[in-house]
Amino acid sequence: MAMDTAAPEQATEGTDQELTDGFHLVIDALKLNDINNIYGVPGIPITDLGRLAQSEGMRVISFRHEQHAGYAASIAGYLTQKPGVCLTVSAPGFLNGLTALANATTNCFPMILISGSSEREIVDLQQGDYEEMDQLAIAKPLCKAAFRVLHAQDIGVGIARAIRAACSGRPGGVYLDLPAQLFAQTMNAAEGAKSLVKVVDPAPAQIPSSESITRALDMLKSAERPLIILGKGAAYSQADDEIKALVEKSGIPYLPMSMAKGLLPDTHPQSAGAARSMALKESDVVMLIGARLNWLLSHGKGKTWGEPHTKKFVQIDIEPKEMDSNVAITAPVVGDIRSCVTGLLDGMGADWRAPPTAWTDAIRTKVQTNVERMAPRLRNNNNPMDFHGALGALREIIKERPDAILVNEGANTLDFARSIIDMYKPRKRLDVGTWGVMGIGMGFATAAAVETGKPVLAVEGDSAFGFSGMEIETICRYNLPVCVVVFNNNGIYRGTDVNPTGGADAAPTVFVKDSRYDQMMAAFGGVGIYATTPDELTRAVNEAMESGRPTLVNAVIDETAGTESGRIGNLNPASKLAKK
Ligand code: ADP
Ligand code: TZD
Ligand code: MG
């Protein structure tokens, strides 16, 4: 398919009229809205969109697979509150990006998947166009909103609607369908410029009612054993100072969900992180701030939460439909987190009393006991390393470099790292999120480096790494300050499974033993290091963080050290069978 990439400024015959085209209108509309990065994979019909975007000063990061470009865009949205843009080709490219769009929606990250598509007339009659697919219909159930633009003069409005849908209310993924013929459409340049929309206030404040604030404060005041749970919505809201002030003024112990770690430092005296089970079970009033009562919180019921029906919940969320989704919410506070937290702070007044010390002391004692019990395990220098020894080393690195961004996925590698590595600053921990999805690693690492310029440490299970491993070429190509540590235990959970039939095939959960992932990095000109002890690991990662060079450390982990499914083995159907 030939493409018309003629410069838009050219005069049409016989007139002085300057023209613009679909390509330029898309780029101008994004730039007008301060969207300056595109993550994608080139091809028909969007190759020239990427080229022109780069020539117009946008940063265009080309990946090896759309899923990783999509994950990159989604986490860019989470980090910046501006929708991250992923650009894909039709049908297969679009489908590859769609997983990331659905994941963004599930995690409440603002993102726009822009995909080229085939000609409507042919797609709708199913006449077999190049990469034919009814993409709009397929995307719709998997995202917050889906739009298609058919005319160049509607590009401005189309992009404005996509931005608003992604950012306002509960953030999420938006699909924008741009058929191939749109890019080549021309129109008067001055008219084109006027058709663009600069979105004013894309995520308007949503002020909670004063009744809801009073109701919440009354409940917190009456509590004997209150607890605050901070979720990634709280981290996303960037109301860091207000949240810190609320926690500290209230004196209430708090638990951070995985990606909310660091909103207050994990070493904060009110952190109940190391006393999670006790805090959940024994609390009487729980205030959720930007966290859903989904599977990650055992749906707010069951053994985790102690005596049934005794717990009362306050929930702060921008999405009214979230309330009562799993258990009754006694004090819903619907609004944006900054406004809600500010409202609570204002309402607390000078005579606010901290919760009973019997409760706060009990939590603190439990935290201290657990931290002390763990400490010697984190200092072990075993060879091969176990999870504790290796993560004990990385924990010190993040302590010394609190600005670094930690990307984390795997099963044991994820669960141990979450509890062992303390975070000190907001939005520094990026992980598998609500779905527990493997494959976010290199996409998240790339976007974290591109969007923040800070060093990135990606701690990856060997299986988890495999989902996006080819993107280390992308990391080398853009020379990003990313250090990947692959926890190589020869497989999924452990490396010890054997084929029970004695046949030649390997067991389904194991990989080639003693693989050298470090050599993959070396193949692309990055630094590859093989580490067998915590000391070697420390040296290698420090060097990488210092130099900023793309690095992969193959960390040899004892193949017997892990447990089935990490810490969620209870969700395995087989574990239920065994109990019967
Ligand atoms: P976690 O996995 O950390 O527990 P979730 O993803 O389950 O967190 O919950 C995040 C919640 O935060 C969602 O219910 C979402 O609606 C909410 N949220 C996101 N941004 C805001 C905001 N700015 N104000 C209020 N709520 C928000
Ligand atoms: N596919 C996708 C997209 N997401 C998933 N979560 C899975 C498959 C299933 N899965 C997990 O939940 S964890 C995991 C898989 C395949 C890999 C665990 O192995 P690992 O980690 O090597 O990454 P450990 O340290 O060996 O436990
Ligand atoms: Mg593994």
XYZ file of C-alpha atoms and ligand atoms in Angstrom:
635
model
C 0.000 0.000 0.000
C 1.594 3.275 -1.082
C 1.488 6.076 1.397
C 1.148 9.737 0.810
C 3.681 11.373 3.072
C 3.912 14.628 1.144
C 4.912 17.581 3.283
C 1.763 19.387 4.392
C 3.148 22.875 3.976
C 3.257 22.556 0.190
C 0.971 24.840 -1.779
C -1.772 23.220 -3.826
C -1.746 24.121 -7.469
C -3.082 27.525 -8.243
C -3.625 28.635 -4.640
C -1.457 29.894 -1.780
C -3.330 27.736 0.638
C -1.155 25.762 3.024
C -2.306 22.256 3.737
C -1.911 19.923 6.622
C -2.712 16.204 6.794
C -3.856 13.509 9.166
C -0.307 12.579 10.196
C 0.524 16.129 11.245
C -2.811 16.759 12.920
C -2.344 13.699 15.166
C 1.165 14.817 16.118
C 0.125 18.446 16.652
C -2.854 17.399 18.782
C -0.671 15.228 21.031
C 2.010 17.890 21.399
C -0.572 20.573 22.110
C -1.612 18.450 25.077
C 1.951 18.010 26.356
C 2.153 14.407 25.240
C 5.702 14.166 23.940
C 6.516 10.444 24.030
C 5.182 7.631 21.865
C 5.819 3.937 22.582
C 5.141 1.590 19.685
C 6.129 -0.715 16.846
C 6.206 0.654 13.263
C 4.490 -0.740 10.168
C 1.624 -0.034 7.784
C -0.154 2.355 8.195
C 1.679 4.145 10.989
C 5.368 3.933 9.964
C 5.370 7.516 8.760
C 3.470 8.716 11.805
C 6.399 7.565 13.945
C 8.964 9.061 11.572
C 7.185 12.392 11.396
C 6.603 12.460 15.159
C 10.337 12.046 15.691
C 11.109 14.747 13.149
C 8.659 17.039 14.943
C 10.567 16.603 18.211
C 8.558 13.868 19.893
C 10.422 11.007 21.554
C 9.475 7.833 19.678
C 10.523 4.644 21.462
C 10.310 1.641 19.146
C 9.927 -1.758 20.778
C 10.343 -5.308 19.508
C 6.776 -6.303 20.473
C 3.676 -4.145 20.976
C 2.770 -5.643 24.345
C 5.860 -4.114 25.887
C 5.283 -0.786 24.175
C 1.790 -0.930 25.670
C 3.020 -1.701 29.173
C 5.527 1.131 28.796
C 2.766 3.565 27.807
C 0.558 2.463 30.689
C 3.215 2.963 33.341
C 4.184 6.290 31.782
C 0.557 7.254 32.430
C 0.757 6.076 36.042
C 3.978 8.008 36.655
C 2.949 11.271 34.991
C -0.887 11.460 35.213
C -0.848 12.102 31.448
C -2.081 9.253 29.273
C 0.815 7.202 27.911
C 0.478 6.635 24.168
C 1.073 3.298 22.481
C 1.089 3.191 18.695
C 0.417 -0.044 16.814
C -0.301 -1.378 13.339
C -3.585 -3.020 12.432
C -4.956 -6.419 13.526
C -1.997 -8.409 14.944
C -0.123 -5.334 16.206
C -3.330 -3.995 17.701
C -4.038 -7.324 19.404
C -0.513 -7.443 20.800
C -1.055 -4.011 22.322
C -4.532 -4.841 23.576
C -3.320 -6.948 26.514
C -1.526 -3.904 27.861
C -4.593 -1.720 27.285
C -6.786 -4.130 29.230
C -4.157 -4.313 31.960
C -4.030 -0.501 32.142
C -7.800 -0.367 32.552
C -7.712 -3.034 35.253
C -5.021 -1.123 37.137
C -6.587 2.344 36.636
C -3.621 3.663 34.616
C -4.384 6.336 31.989
C -3.303 5.147 28.560
C -4.291 5.588 24.923
C -3.756 2.795 22.430
C -3.682 4.421 19.007
C -3.896 1.847 16.272
C -3.923 2.175 12.547
C -6.703 0.134 10.957
C -7.782 -1.068 7.544
C -10.373 0.590 5.344
C -13.857 0.646 6.841
C -15.643 -0.200 3.594
C -13.636 -3.399 3.190
C -13.569 -4.390 6.870
C -17.324 -3.957 7.257
C -18.051 -6.083 4.198
C -15.384 -8.538 5.358
C -13.715 -8.505 1.968
C -10.306 -9.485 3.266
C -8.248 -6.289 3.501
C -4.577 -6.291 4.564
C -4.660 -6.943 8.326
C -8.443 -6.721 8.398
C -10.161 -6.614 11.761
C -13.054 -4.776 13.386
C -10.717 -3.353 16.011
C -13.105 -0.853 17.561
C -15.612 -3.570 18.439
C -12.925 -5.823 19.863
C -11.328 -3.096 21.988
C -14.588 -1.784 23.468
C -15.188 -4.306 26.253
C -11.549 -4.156 27.319
C -11.149 -0.448 27.927
C -12.830 2.584 29.423
C -13.771 4.153 26.084
C -13.141 3.543 22.392
C -13.321 6.079 19.571
C -12.754 6.129 15.807
C -11.888 9.188 13.742
C -12.886 9.169 10.060
C -12.191 12.765 9.056
C -9.049 14.841 9.468
C -11.015 17.756 10.887
C -12.159 15.510 13.792
C -8.671 14.453 14.908
C -8.423 17.251 17.465
C -11.718 16.316 19.062
C -10.901 12.602 18.897
C -7.644 13.042 20.782
C -9.218 15.409 23.307
C -11.952 12.873 24.034
C -9.366 10.110 24.394
C -7.343 12.187 26.879
C -10.397 13.088 28.943
C -11.688 9.538 29.020
C -8.267 8.193 30.097
C -7.595 10.734 32.875
C -10.890 11.840 34.368
C -12.678 9.973 37.153
C -11.158 6.527 37.573
C -8.277 6.530 35.086
C -8.022 3.757 32.503
C -7.224 2.647 28.991
C -8.738 4.234 25.887
C -8.668 2.922 22.342
C -8.384 5.333 19.414
C -8.930 3.807 15.980
C -7.333 5.680 13.085
C -8.013 4.103 9.655
C -5.158 4.274 7.140
C -6.912 6.685 4.808
C -7.262 9.276 7.583
C -3.524 9.941 7.720
C -3.377 10.950 4.066
C -6.412 13.247 4.181
C -5.447 16.860 3.731
C -7.119 20.049 4.859
C -6.367 23.732 5.101
C -3.557 24.160 7.621
C -5.083 27.147 9.393
C -8.417 25.346 9.682
C -6.563 22.283 10.889
C -4.793 24.236 13.619
C -8.148 25.650 14.746
C -9.658 22.165 14.886
C -7.210 21.050 17.573
C -8.335 21.014 21.207
C -6.143 21.766 24.195
C -7.825 19.885 26.989
C -8.455 22.148 29.975
C -8.336 20.408 33.358
C -8.352 16.776 32.108
C -8.850 15.327 35.623
C -11.118 17.797 37.406
C -11.125 17.742 41.204
C -14.112 15.858 42.592
C -14.963 17.318 45.954
C -16.460 14.907 48.505
C -19.616 15.929 50.332
C -19.079 17.378 53.799
C -21.476 14.752 55.227
C -19.248 11.981 53.926
C -16.217 13.574 55.572
C -18.000 13.944 58.918
C -19.275 10.369 58.778
C -15.756 9.069 58.090
C -14.200 11.121 60.878
C -16.846 9.980 63.357
C -16.050 6.381 62.553
C -12.309 6.902 62.882
C -12.807 8.693 66.209
C -14.877 5.856 67.613
C -12.292 3.230 66.607
C -10.232 1.312 69.124
C -7.947 -0.278 66.558
C -8.026 1.800 63.361
C -5.932 1.034 60.291
C -5.258 2.957 57.068
C -4.593 1.036 53.842
C -2.869 2.976 51.066
C -3.270 1.672 47.520
C -1.743 2.542 44.201
C -4.592 5.020 43.570
C -3.145 7.022 46.463
C 0.301 6.880 44.900
C -1.133 7.834 41.498
C -2.945 10.871 42.909
C 0.384 12.591 43.738
C -1.176 13.990 46.926
C 1.994 12.867 48.708
C 2.225 15.698 51.238
C -1.468 15.603 52.133
C -1.442 11.820 52.633
C 1.662 11.995 54.819
C 0.089 14.777 56.870
C -3.144 12.794 57.310
C -1.380 9.626 58.421
C 0.869 11.490 60.826
C -1.793 13.752 62.271
C -4.167 10.821 62.746
C -1.541 8.667 64.462
C -3.197 5.638 62.824
C -0.991 2.717 61.704
C -0.978 2.206 57.944
C -0.363 -0.618 55.502
C 0.868 0.130 51.993
C -0.296 -2.032 49.118
C 2.549 -3.127 46.867
C 2.796 -0.087 44.590
C 1.929 2.323 47.418
C 5.132 1.349 49.230
C 7.296 4.435 49.681
C 4.365 6.878 49.719
C 5.619 7.170 53.269
C 8.994 5.497 53.846
C 8.620 1.825 54.757
C 10.732 2.582 57.830
C 8.107 5.078 59.105
C 7.196 4.432 62.763
C 3.493 4.120 61.835
C 4.096 1.535 59.091
C 2.413 -1.766 59.893
C 3.977 -3.391 56.831
C 5.868 -5.998 58.824
C 2.767 -6.742 60.940
C 0.353 -7.093 58.027
C -1.524 -10.198 59.200
C -2.062 -8.850 62.672
C -3.106 -5.395 61.453
C -5.706 -6.812 59.048
C -7.082 -9.336 61.496
C -7.291 -7.228 64.626
C -8.224 -3.787 63.322
C -11.806 -2.632 63.954
C -12.104 0.325 61.548
C -10.215 0.287 58.246
C -9.851 3.290 55.982
C -8.983 2.446 52.370
C -7.349 5.226 50.380
C -7.158 4.390 46.660
C -7.176 0.625 47.244
C -9.884 -1.848 46.206
C -11.085 -4.731 48.354
C -10.249 -7.224 45.616
C -8.388 -10.543 45.863
C -5.245 -8.742 47.000
C -7.097 -7.886 50.217
C -9.003 -11.186 50.395
C -12.175 -9.292 49.375
C -12.393 -7.728 52.843
C -13.564 -10.972 54.449
C -12.544 -14.459 55.528
C -9.780 -15.613 57.840
C -7.455 -12.756 56.893
C -9.879 -10.274 58.416
C -10.699 -12.050 61.681
C -14.210 -12.209 63.175
C -16.866 -11.958 60.412
C -18.961 -8.767 60.198
C -17.164 -6.973 63.006
C -15.092 -4.732 60.812
C -16.193 -1.299 59.620
C -14.804 0.268 56.471
C -14.203 3.834 55.360
C -13.330 4.008 51.666
C -11.923 6.937 49.737
C -12.264 6.455 45.992
C -13.134 8.507 42.945
C -15.352 5.720 41.597
C -18.729 5.627 43.371
C -19.479 2.137 41.988
C -16.500 0.759 43.898
C -18.347 1.174 47.201
C -19.938 -2.018 48.643
C -18.326 -4.075 45.871
C -17.231 -6.801 48.289
C -18.414 -5.839 51.756
C -20.558 -3.017 53.109
C -18.750 0.311 53.243
C -20.016 2.165 56.305
C -18.450 5.476 55.397
C -17.958 5.970 51.651
C -16.023 9.104 50.726
C -16.364 9.647 47.002
C -14.021 12.137 45.424
C -10.474 12.618 44.285
C -7.912 11.615 46.879
C -6.331 15.025 47.288
C -9.695 16.684 47.980
C -10.865 13.862 50.260
C -7.666 13.751 52.286
C -7.602 17.531 52.592
C -11.232 17.460 53.741
C -10.418 14.884 56.420
C -7.368 16.838 57.583
C -9.378 20.043 57.856
C -12.159 18.241 59.719
C -9.855 16.623 62.264
C -9.290 19.855 64.112
C -6.839 20.668 66.895
C -8.414 18.324 69.438
C -7.856 15.159 67.389
C -6.715 12.276 69.580
C -4.372 9.529 68.412
C -5.712 5.944 68.647
C -5.281 4.020 71.929
C -1.631 3.237 72.596
C -2.516 -0.373 73.437
C -3.151 -0.794 69.693
C -0.319 1.273 68.266
C 2.195 -0.246 70.686
C 1.044 -3.760 69.864
C 1.585 -3.107 66.165
C 4.975 -1.530 66.723
C 6.149 -4.417 68.896
C 5.037 -6.912 66.263
C 6.830 -4.956 63.542
C 10.039 -4.878 65.558
C 9.898 -8.588 66.360
C 9.338 -9.518 62.729
C 12.030 -7.178 61.418
C 14.559 -8.522 63.925
C 13.662 -12.115 63.133
C 14.222 -11.504 59.404
C 17.495 -9.560 59.714
C 20.020 -12.417 59.959
C 18.455 -14.245 57.014
C 18.957 -11.149 54.863
C 22.654 -11.088 55.664
C 23.417 -14.686 54.648
C 26.133 -15.075 52.038
C 25.085 -18.514 50.762
C 26.319 -19.858 47.455
C 24.138 -20.510 45.559
C 22.089 -17.608 46.874
C 18.631 -17.977 48.341
C 15.964 -15.291 47.906
C 16.731 -13.715 51.269
C 20.475 -13.389 50.712
C 20.087 -11.927 47.208
C 17.256 -9.575 48.170
C 19.049 -8.549 51.358
C 21.805 -7.231 49.070
C 19.385 -5.379 46.774
C 17.582 -3.931 49.804
C 20.784 -2.115 50.798
C 21.193 -0.776 47.272
C 17.718 0.798 47.264
C 18.342 2.163 50.756
C 21.423 3.956 49.456
C 19.682 5.021 46.228
C 16.095 5.846 47.181
C 15.519 7.731 43.908
C 16.007 4.602 41.846
C 12.879 2.955 40.452
C 12.309 -0.685 41.280
C 10.493 -2.844 38.725
C 9.557 -6.276 40.027
C 7.893 -9.425 38.686
C 7.994 -13.181 39.197
C 6.410 -15.376 41.866
C 8.885 -15.920 44.721
C 11.039 -13.159 43.270
C 8.050 -10.806 43.513
C 6.655 -11.840 46.867
C 9.969 -11.858 48.708
C 11.140 -8.606 47.126
C 7.888 -6.872 48.065
C 8.366 -7.647 51.734
C 12.175 -7.413 51.899
C 13.034 -4.299 49.865
C 12.016 -1.130 51.716
C 10.931 1.812 49.595
C 11.493 5.393 50.657
C 9.791 7.580 48.053
C 6.439 7.576 46.244
C 5.914 5.817 42.903
C 9.298 4.092 42.976
C 7.930 0.547 43.054
C 6.319 -0.718 39.843
C 5.088 -4.274 39.641
C 2.602 -6.809 38.326
C -0.390 -4.921 39.741
C -3.967 -6.088 39.999
C -3.731 -9.010 37.593
C -0.351 -10.282 38.770
C 0.625 -10.241 35.119
C 4.015 -11.509 33.987
C 5.642 -9.527 31.176
C 5.544 -5.947 32.434
C 9.274 -5.982 33.221
C 11.190 -4.484 30.313
C 8.304 -2.237 29.171
C 7.939 -0.718 32.641
C 11.717 -0.401 33.015
C 12.029 1.366 29.668
C 9.257 3.870 30.339
C 10.414 4.485 33.909
C 13.848 5.454 32.586
C 12.438 7.505 29.700
C 9.857 9.383 31.767
C 11.935 10.069 34.895
C 15.587 9.900 33.807
C 16.265 8.025 37.067
C 18.153 4.731 37.288
C 15.967 1.632 37.156
C 16.543 -1.680 38.916
C 14.394 -4.485 37.461
C 14.257 -7.533 39.726
C 12.935 -10.383 37.601
C 12.148 -14.032 38.045
C 13.754 -16.001 35.209
C 10.311 -16.938 33.892
C 8.966 -13.407 34.282
C 11.974 -11.998 32.433
C 11.361 -14.335 29.507
C 8.067 -12.638 28.667
C 9.791 -9.393 27.650
C 13.463 -10.383 27.486
C 13.973 -9.335 23.873
C 13.356 -5.742 24.896
C 16.824 -5.566 26.416
C 17.835 -4.737 22.838
C 15.473 -1.735 23.098
C 17.099 -0.771 26.405
C 20.553 -0.977 24.806
C 19.440 0.865 21.664
C 18.223 3.851 23.664
C 21.113 3.448 26.115
C 18.813 3.570 29.145
C 20.064 3.426 32.756
C 18.432 0.061 33.447
C 19.965 -2.727 35.499
C 18.106 -6.024 35.178
C 18.721 -8.691 37.795
C 17.420 -12.089 36.710
C 16.791 -14.384 39.680
C 17.805 -17.559 37.916
C 16.403 -20.560 39.780
C 16.038 -22.632 36.588
C 12.299 -22.282 36.358
C 8.864 -21.251 37.462
C 8.773 -21.285 41.300
C 11.636 -23.820 41.483
C 13.957 -25.624 39.113
C 13.523 -29.082 40.549
C 10.416 -30.550 38.895
C 10.910 -33.710 36.875
C 8.772 -35.392 34.256
C 7.008 -38.137 36.248
C 6.887 -40.488 33.244
C 10.664 -40.496 32.944
C 10.212 -39.330 29.320
C 12.605 -37.012 27.516
C 10.469 -33.873 27.808
C 11.328 -31.517 30.640
C 8.686 -30.873 33.321
C 6.374 -27.958 32.394
C 7.795 -25.589 35.022
C 11.533 -25.909 34.377
C 13.954 -24.272 31.953
C 17.380 -25.085 30.548
C 19.545 -25.374 33.633
C 22.202 -22.765 34.310
C 21.159 -20.526 31.408
C 23.355 -17.444 30.967
C 20.934 -14.539 30.648
C 23.906 -12.188 31.099
C 25.154 -13.263 27.685
C 21.950 -11.997 26.062
C 22.740 -8.492 27.312
C 26.307 -8.732 26.081
C 24.965 -9.664 22.632
C 23.455 -6.179 22.326
C 26.469 -4.294 23.644
C 25.262 -3.979 27.235
C 27.069 -5.235 30.314
C 26.405 -8.846 31.282
C 27.480 -10.129 34.700
C 27.254 -13.547 36.312
C 26.819 -13.411 40.102
C 26.753 -16.333 42.515
C 26.964 -14.566 45.900
C 25.286 -11.541 47.493
C 28.661 -9.769 47.506
C 29.104 -10.259 43.763
C 25.541 -9.158 43.207
C 26.055 -5.989 45.258
C 29.199 -5.102 43.368
C 27.600 -5.667 39.961
C 24.429 -3.683 40.686
C 26.281 -0.797 42.300
C 28.520 -0.560 39.267
C 25.510 -0.535 36.954
C 23.676 2.106 38.970
C 26.840 4.212 39.031
C 27.598 3.953 35.309
C 24.018 4.101 34.039
C 24.942 1.525 31.395
C 22.376 -1.116 30.407
C 23.306 -4.124 32.520
C 21.957 -7.598 33.141
C 23.075 -9.560 36.170
C 22.381 -13.289 36.051
C 21.915 -13.993 39.770
C 22.217 -17.729 40.447
C 19.511 -18.691 42.946
C 19.250 -22.045 44.711
C 16.759 -23.987 42.571
C 15.194 -25.564 45.654
C 14.606 -22.285 47.524
C 11.243 -21.207 46.100
C 7.712 -22.311 46.951
C 4.838 -23.172 44.598
C 3.180 -19.943 43.340
C 5.247 -17.845 45.768
C 2.835 -16.656 48.442
C -0.435 -17.294 46.617
C -0.228 -21.060 46.482
C -3.594 -21.096 48.274
C -5.218 -19.909 45.005
C -4.053 -23.026 43.179
C -7.019 -25.346 42.505
C -4.812 -28.270 43.555
C -4.327 -26.795 47.018
C -8.128 -26.884 47.402
C -8.271 -30.486 46.210
C -5.652 -31.471 48.752
C -7.773 -30.079 51.581
C -10.821 -32.190 50.700
P -4.056 -1.533 44.996
O -3.879 -2.612 43.973
O -2.803 -0.809 45.300
O -4.786 -2.016 46.194
P -6.227 -0.656 43.357
O -5.750 -0.591 41.953
O -7.007 -1.838 43.756
O -4.988 -0.404 44.339
O -7.130 0.604 43.674
C -6.874 1.866 43.146
C -8.136 2.685 43.361
O -7.772 4.059 43.344
C -9.199 2.485 42.300
O -10.403 2.060 42.874
C -9.335 3.871 41.654
O -10.676 4.190 41.348
C -8.813 4.778 42.725
N -8.232 6.036 42.254
C -7.310 6.207 41.290
N -6.978 7.500 41.184
C -7.703 8.169 42.107
C -7.809 9.540 42.503
N -7.063 10.493 41.935
N -8.684 9.846 43.489
C -9.434 8.880 44.075
N -9.364 7.588 43.758
C -8.517 7.229 42.788
N 1.224 -15.660 32.223
C 0.997 -14.365 32.565
C 0.841 -13.335 31.491
N 0.915 -13.982 33.823
C 1.047 -14.907 34.806
N 0.932 -14.477 36.047
C 1.319 -16.257 34.490
C 1.387 -16.588 33.167
C 1.493 -17.363 35.539
N 2.702 -17.120 36.342
C 2.657 -16.538 37.587
O 1.621 -16.150 38.167
S 4.208 -16.336 38.226
C 4.950 -17.029 36.878
C 3.987 -17.406 35.933
C 4.331 -18.036 34.639
C 6.441 -17.151 36.786
C 7.118 -17.491 38.085
O 8.443 -17.868 37.841
P 9.640 -16.862 37.987
O 9.640 -16.570 39.559
O 10.860 -17.548 37.555
O 9.334 -15.583 37.318
P 10.201 -17.512 40.734
O 11.115 -16.603 41.489
O 10.919 -18.671 40.129
O 9.069 -17.962 41.601
Mg 12.219 -18.651 38.540
